């Protein structure tokens, strides 16, 4: 099968798999990450086919929505790509992208690196920032029935991976525990530039939020 046809089939598979998903991790998130990937990859030395497959398949069974199981997503992706007879080396690489893309508190080091992972990770991170980042954070908090904000619950900056995954903190804390840390963790030149703008927007958003919270005009 030609690469363009594999991409088309993958899009259909992901749309189908993500029907009914939480609004911040649905097909539209994948479409945005796919588009971000193409934008960022324009100035990076990557195999576009691998990067696109990684972007499209990175969230088909997020551990957050599968009792913490981190194997379901990569295994599902592998089976799907095998069904299309994609080269095993490419499948291995895509699986590694899916396994290593996530933040999970950021306080651990991953063993796998590749230019393709760098691009897809930046593309995914950009979708956690800016206006869409704000929308996704509150949608996720609502989905989990979390408080929007609670001044007496302080952000926890030392969380290990397990604590981060179990956290039930108010959504505003997520800005400090993850979203505002991302701009300094971007891998690519284009990713860094866009992240900088989106970061500034979130700071402005938080300023306005606290003004309103505190009854200021
Ligand atoms: P992780 O942060 O575990 O790597 P994701 O990258 O899938 O997970 O997170 C994607 C998005 O889901 C975040 O950018 C944010 O919008 C939302 N999200 C995840 N955890 C939280 C949280 N504790 N509070 C609010 N939003 C969250
Ligand atoms: Ni994602």
XYZ file of C-alpha atoms and ligand atoms in Angstrom:
245
model
C 0.000 0.000 0.000
C 1.213 3.531 -0.773
C 2.153 5.774 2.150
C -0.632 8.277 1.372
C -3.174 5.472 1.493
C -1.803 4.218 4.816
C -2.154 7.744 6.227
C -5.753 7.930 4.946
C -6.619 4.573 6.492
C -4.975 5.625 9.756
C -7.076 8.808 9.873
C -10.253 6.728 9.451
C -9.111 4.258 12.121
C -8.308 7.014 14.640
C -11.586 8.895 13.998
C -13.464 5.690 14.582
C -11.480 4.712 17.689
C -11.907 8.120 19.325
C -15.669 8.427 18.936
C -17.089 9.658 22.242
C -13.640 10.564 23.657
C -13.184 13.387 26.200
C -13.225 16.726 24.337
C -9.533 17.468 24.922
C -8.373 14.079 23.666
C -10.738 13.510 20.761
C -10.237 13.430 16.992
C -9.949 17.248 16.878
C -6.940 17.107 19.228
C -5.362 14.576 16.878
C -6.130 16.702 13.825
C -4.485 19.735 15.483
C -1.420 17.682 16.495
C -1.209 16.294 12.948
C -1.282 19.840 11.539
C 1.250 21.084 14.127
C 3.492 18.147 13.197
C 3.483 19.140 9.524
C 4.211 22.766 10.447
C 7.113 21.971 12.798
C 8.558 19.216 10.610
C 9.006 21.620 7.691
C 12.311 22.751 9.227
C 13.395 19.451 10.850
C 15.217 16.465 9.318
C 12.488 13.864 9.814
C 10.835 10.988 8.040
C 7.400 12.554 7.527
C 5.622 9.214 7.221
C 6.809 8.127 10.689
C 6.105 11.546 12.225
C 2.573 11.620 10.777
C 1.808 8.088 11.950
C 3.114 8.982 15.416
C 0.936 12.114 15.562
C -2.172 10.279 14.373
C -1.765 7.277 16.695
C -0.302 8.905 19.837
C -3.557 9.098 21.839
C -5.722 6.175 20.653
C -5.833 4.671 24.154
C -4.403 7.195 26.630
C -3.488 5.505 29.935
C -5.466 8.238 31.775
C -8.664 6.794 30.334
C -7.630 3.123 30.621
C -6.983 2.566 34.350
C -3.376 3.698 33.943
C -2.527 0.926 31.462
C 0.287 2.293 29.272
C 0.424 -0.707 26.951
C -3.038 -0.661 25.379
C -2.321 2.355 23.097
C 1.011 1.166 21.653
C -0.277 -2.401 21.227
C -3.431 -1.241 19.451
C -1.319 0.928 17.126
C 1.044 -1.971 16.403
C -1.804 -4.356 15.534
C -3.392 -1.759 13.277
C -0.165 -1.014 11.393
C 0.589 -4.731 11.071
C -2.837 -5.219 9.511
C -1.714 -2.786 6.775
C 1.627 -4.609 6.406
C 3.679 -1.577 7.403
C 7.416 -2.288 7.710
C 8.291 -3.629 11.212
C 11.066 -1.040 11.695
C 8.578 1.762 11.095
C 6.085 0.137 13.469
C 8.781 -0.082 16.178
C 9.575 3.598 15.763
C 5.909 4.666 15.886
C 5.408 2.540 18.989
C 8.379 4.245 20.644
C 6.915 7.656 19.836
C 3.613 6.693 21.473
C 5.349 5.264 24.548
C 7.588 8.270 25.097
C 5.538 11.320 24.117
C 3.777 11.932 27.434
C 4.766 14.414 30.164
C 3.548 12.677 33.365
C 5.046 15.196 35.745
C 8.268 15.573 33.734
C 10.445 14.412 36.654
C 11.998 11.386 34.962
C 14.237 10.770 31.951
C 13.248 8.741 28.952
C 15.658 6.385 27.178
C 14.322 6.690 23.618
C 15.021 9.748 21.471
C 14.496 10.534 17.795
C 13.967 13.576 15.580
C 10.450 12.278 14.837
C 9.599 11.953 18.555
C 10.911 15.495 19.117
C 8.611 16.887 16.446
C 5.466 14.991 17.490
C 6.091 15.744 21.172
C 6.353 19.465 20.388
C 3.203 19.268 18.252
C 1.322 17.619 21.145
C 2.701 20.112 23.678
C 1.643 23.099 21.580
C -1.936 21.839 21.817
C -1.651 21.989 25.630
C -0.797 25.718 25.458
C -2.555 28.969 24.582
C -6.313 29.388 24.189
C -6.789 25.746 23.273
C -4.610 24.706 26.193
C -6.899 26.624 28.562
C -10.009 25.065 27.001
C -8.541 21.553 27.192
C -7.427 21.904 30.800
C -10.862 23.004 32.002
C -12.619 20.414 29.894
C -10.456 17.711 31.461
C -11.030 19.134 34.949
C -14.785 19.147 34.299
C -14.649 15.616 32.955
C -12.972 14.611 36.257
C -15.311 16.819 38.322
C -12.400 18.798 39.763
C -12.524 22.246 41.355
C -11.670 25.091 38.983
C -9.492 26.751 41.620
C -8.921 26.499 45.358
C -6.510 29.084 46.843
C -5.699 26.776 49.762
C -4.460 23.907 47.558
C -0.956 24.897 46.415
C 0.634 23.489 43.243
C 2.956 20.522 43.861
C 6.119 20.922 41.795
C 7.889 17.782 43.031
C 5.437 15.137 41.860
C 6.830 11.841 40.616
C 5.081 10.043 37.759
C 2.686 8.063 39.981
C 1.649 11.045 42.132
C 1.119 13.154 38.988
C -1.165 10.518 37.514
C -3.207 10.249 40.726
C -3.479 13.990 41.419
C -6.991 15.350 42.007
C -5.940 18.967 42.373
C -7.937 21.954 41.069
C -7.459 22.677 37.367
C -5.626 25.984 37.900
C -2.833 23.976 39.580
C -2.274 22.115 36.316
C -1.057 25.379 34.776
C 1.831 25.471 37.294
C 2.410 21.717 37.450
C 2.580 21.255 33.680
C 1.370 23.876 31.214
C 3.703 26.736 32.194
C 6.702 24.376 32.273
C 6.327 23.289 28.666
C 7.854 26.295 26.911
C 11.291 25.464 28.357
C 11.010 21.826 27.342
C 10.327 22.299 23.648
C 12.639 20.371 21.329
C 12.517 22.289 18.048
C 13.111 25.887 16.920
C 9.589 26.306 15.510
C 8.064 24.614 18.562
C 9.913 26.953 20.937
C 8.812 30.037 19.051
C 5.099 29.163 19.007
C 5.213 27.923 22.612
C 6.607 31.304 23.710
C 3.596 33.158 22.286
C 1.087 30.702 23.744
C 2.827 30.845 27.140
C 2.442 34.646 27.255
C -1.265 34.284 26.492
C -1.711 31.875 29.430
C 0.044 34.279 31.813
C -2.375 37.003 30.702
C -5.289 34.609 31.153
C -4.191 33.747 34.724
C -3.788 37.428 35.623
C -7.345 38.138 34.464
C -8.590 34.996 36.271
C -7.122 36.121 39.635
C -8.429 39.675 39.166
C -11.933 38.357 38.647
C -11.584 35.789 41.454
C -10.569 38.525 43.860
C -13.470 40.792 42.909
C -11.382 43.354 41.024
C -12.775 45.209 38.017
P 0.125 13.997 30.409
O 0.110 15.385 30.979
O -0.152 12.930 31.419
O 1.259 13.705 29.504
P -1.483 14.587 28.257
O -0.283 15.131 27.579
O -2.346 13.644 27.498
O -1.128 13.893 29.576
O -2.353 15.770 28.771
C -3.032 16.409 27.767
C -3.901 17.455 28.273
O -4.905 16.935 29.142
C -3.223 18.488 29.138
O -2.480 19.373 28.382
C -4.419 19.135 29.764
O -5.094 19.940 28.872
C -5.248 17.918 30.078
N -4.913 17.465 31.406
C -4.200 16.401 31.767
N -4.095 16.317 33.124
C -4.792 17.374 33.584
C -5.085 17.896 34.886
N -4.649 17.287 35.988
N -5.837 19.006 34.973
C -6.281 19.630 33.883
N -6.028 19.217 32.638
C -5.303 18.111 32.487
Ni -2.031 14.247 22.835
